[in-house]
PDB file of C-alpha atoms in Angstrom:
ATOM      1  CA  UNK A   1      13.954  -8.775  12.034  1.00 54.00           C
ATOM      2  CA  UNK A   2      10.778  -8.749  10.409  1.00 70.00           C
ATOM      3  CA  UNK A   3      10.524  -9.681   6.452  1.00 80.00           C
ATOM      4  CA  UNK A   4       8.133  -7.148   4.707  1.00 80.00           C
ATOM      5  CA  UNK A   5       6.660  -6.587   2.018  1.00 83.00           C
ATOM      6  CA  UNK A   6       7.118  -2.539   0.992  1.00 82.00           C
ATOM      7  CA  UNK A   7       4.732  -1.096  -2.007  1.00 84.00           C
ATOM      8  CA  UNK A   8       6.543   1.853  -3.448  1.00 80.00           C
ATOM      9  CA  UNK A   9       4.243   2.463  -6.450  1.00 82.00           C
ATOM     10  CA  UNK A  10       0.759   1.169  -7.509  1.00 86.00           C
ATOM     11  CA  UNK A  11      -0.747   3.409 -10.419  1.00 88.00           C
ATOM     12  CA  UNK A  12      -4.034   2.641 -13.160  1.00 92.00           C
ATOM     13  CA  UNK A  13      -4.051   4.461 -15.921  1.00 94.00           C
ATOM     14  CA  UNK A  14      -6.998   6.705 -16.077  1.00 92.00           C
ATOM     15  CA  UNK A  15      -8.992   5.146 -18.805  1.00 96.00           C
ATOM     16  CA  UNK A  16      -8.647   2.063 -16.200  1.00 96.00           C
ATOM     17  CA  UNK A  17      -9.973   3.654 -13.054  1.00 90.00           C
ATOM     18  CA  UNK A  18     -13.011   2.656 -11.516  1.00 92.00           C
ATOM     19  CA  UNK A  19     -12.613  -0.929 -12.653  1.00 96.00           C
ATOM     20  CA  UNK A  20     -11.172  -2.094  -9.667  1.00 93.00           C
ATOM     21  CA  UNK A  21      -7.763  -3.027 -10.461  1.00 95.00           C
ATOM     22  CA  UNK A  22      -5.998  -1.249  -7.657  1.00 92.00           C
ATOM     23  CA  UNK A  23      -7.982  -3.368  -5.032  1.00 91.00           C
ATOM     24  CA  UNK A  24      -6.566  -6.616  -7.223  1.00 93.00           C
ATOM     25  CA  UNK A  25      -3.174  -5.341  -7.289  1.00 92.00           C
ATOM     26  CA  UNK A  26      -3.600  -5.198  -3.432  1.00 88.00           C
ATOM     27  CA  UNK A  27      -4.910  -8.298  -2.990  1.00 87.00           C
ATOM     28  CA  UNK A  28      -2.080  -9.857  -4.784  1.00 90.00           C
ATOM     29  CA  UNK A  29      -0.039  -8.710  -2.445  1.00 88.00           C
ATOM     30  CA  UNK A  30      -1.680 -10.024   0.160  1.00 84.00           C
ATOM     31  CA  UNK A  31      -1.832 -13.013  -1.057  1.00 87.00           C
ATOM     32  CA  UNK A  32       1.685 -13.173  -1.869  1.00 89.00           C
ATOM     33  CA  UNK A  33       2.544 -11.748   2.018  1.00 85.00           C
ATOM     34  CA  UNK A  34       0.205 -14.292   3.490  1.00 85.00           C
ATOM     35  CA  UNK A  35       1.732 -17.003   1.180  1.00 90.00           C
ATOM     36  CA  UNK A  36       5.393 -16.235   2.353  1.00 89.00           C
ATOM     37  CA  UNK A  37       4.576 -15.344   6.025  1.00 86.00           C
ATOM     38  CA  UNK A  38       5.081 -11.880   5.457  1.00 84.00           C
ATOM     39  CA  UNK A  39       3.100  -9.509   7.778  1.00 74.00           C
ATOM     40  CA  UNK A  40       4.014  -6.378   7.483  1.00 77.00           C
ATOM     41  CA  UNK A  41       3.383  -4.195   4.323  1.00 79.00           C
ATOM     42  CA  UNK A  42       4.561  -0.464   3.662  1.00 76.00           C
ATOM     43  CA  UNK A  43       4.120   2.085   1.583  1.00 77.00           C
ATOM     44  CA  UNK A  44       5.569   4.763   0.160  1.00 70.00           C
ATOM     45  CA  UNK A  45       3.507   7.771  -1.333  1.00 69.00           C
ATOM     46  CA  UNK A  46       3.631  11.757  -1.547  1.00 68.00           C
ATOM     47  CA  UNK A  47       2.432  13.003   1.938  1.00 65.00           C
ATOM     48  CA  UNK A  48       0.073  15.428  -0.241  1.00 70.00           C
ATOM     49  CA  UNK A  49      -1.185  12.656  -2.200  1.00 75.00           C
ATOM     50  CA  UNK A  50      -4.183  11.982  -0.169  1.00 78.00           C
ATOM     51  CA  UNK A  51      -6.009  10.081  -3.122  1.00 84.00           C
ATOM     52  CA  UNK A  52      -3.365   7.117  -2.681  1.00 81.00           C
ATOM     53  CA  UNK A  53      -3.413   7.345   1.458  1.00 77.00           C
ATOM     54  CA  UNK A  54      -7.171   6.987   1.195  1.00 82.00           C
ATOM     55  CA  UNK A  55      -7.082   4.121  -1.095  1.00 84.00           C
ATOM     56  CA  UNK A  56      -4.550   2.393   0.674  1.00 79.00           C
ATOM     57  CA  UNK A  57      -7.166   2.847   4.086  1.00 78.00           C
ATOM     58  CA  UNK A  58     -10.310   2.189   2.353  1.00 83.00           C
ATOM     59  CA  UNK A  59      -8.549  -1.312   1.580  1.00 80.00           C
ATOM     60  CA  UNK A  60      -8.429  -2.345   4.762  1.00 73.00           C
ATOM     61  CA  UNK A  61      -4.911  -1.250   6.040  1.00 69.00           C
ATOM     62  CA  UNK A  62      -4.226   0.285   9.023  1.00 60.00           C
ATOM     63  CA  UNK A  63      -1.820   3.370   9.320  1.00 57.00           C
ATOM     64  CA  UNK A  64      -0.052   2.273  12.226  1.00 53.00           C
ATOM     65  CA  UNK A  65       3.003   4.611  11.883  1.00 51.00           C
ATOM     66  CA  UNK A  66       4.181   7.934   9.384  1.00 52.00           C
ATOM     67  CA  UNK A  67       7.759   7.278   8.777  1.00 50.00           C
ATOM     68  CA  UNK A  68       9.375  10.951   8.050  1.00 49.00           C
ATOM     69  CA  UNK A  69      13.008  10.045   7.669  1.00 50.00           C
ATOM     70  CA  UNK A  70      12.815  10.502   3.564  1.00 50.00           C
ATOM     71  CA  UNK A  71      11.397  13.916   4.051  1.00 51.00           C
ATOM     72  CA  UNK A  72       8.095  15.413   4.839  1.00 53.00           C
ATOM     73  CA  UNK A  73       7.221  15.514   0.967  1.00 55.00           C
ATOM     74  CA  UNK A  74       7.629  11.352   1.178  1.00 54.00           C
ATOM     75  CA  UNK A  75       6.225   9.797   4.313  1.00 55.00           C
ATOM     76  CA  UNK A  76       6.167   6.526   4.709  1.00 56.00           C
ATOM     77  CA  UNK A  77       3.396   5.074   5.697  1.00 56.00           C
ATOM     78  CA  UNK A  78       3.572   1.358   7.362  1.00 56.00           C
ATOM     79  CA  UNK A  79       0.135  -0.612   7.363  1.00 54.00           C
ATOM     80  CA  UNK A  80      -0.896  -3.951   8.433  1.00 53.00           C
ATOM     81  CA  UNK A  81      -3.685  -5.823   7.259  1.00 52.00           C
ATOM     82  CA  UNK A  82      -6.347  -6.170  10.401  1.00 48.00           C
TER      83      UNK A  82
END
């Protein structure tokens, strides 16, 4: 089995938006998954929340699979970094 490492909630205030600290919190991660040979990372968000889903693809990962089995109001979606 595959270690991974699973996001379930990144938020910025709104005063904070725009200054980029989502994209650090993600690269953290990476970091942190590259630095303990993790590969995988998922993430959990509202299926209707299609601000997060963007931001999670506009940072480079990949939706490689849509995970249903919490509901369809909480997909799961599982992304790798390219």
């Amino acid at each position: 089995t595959e270690l991974s490492v699973d996001i379930v909630l990144i938020s910025v205030d709104s005063h904070f938006r725009g200054l980029k600290i989502g994209q650090k919190l993600l690269c953290y991660v990476d970091h942190y998954a590259i630095k303990n040979e993790l590969f995988n990372i998922s993430v959990t968000t509202q299926g209707a929340n299609k601000r997060a889903l963007n931001f999670y693809l506009k940072n480079n990962l990949r939706n490689n699979f849509l995970d249903h089995s919490l509901g369809s109001q909480f997909p799961k979606l599982l992304v790798q970094k390219p």
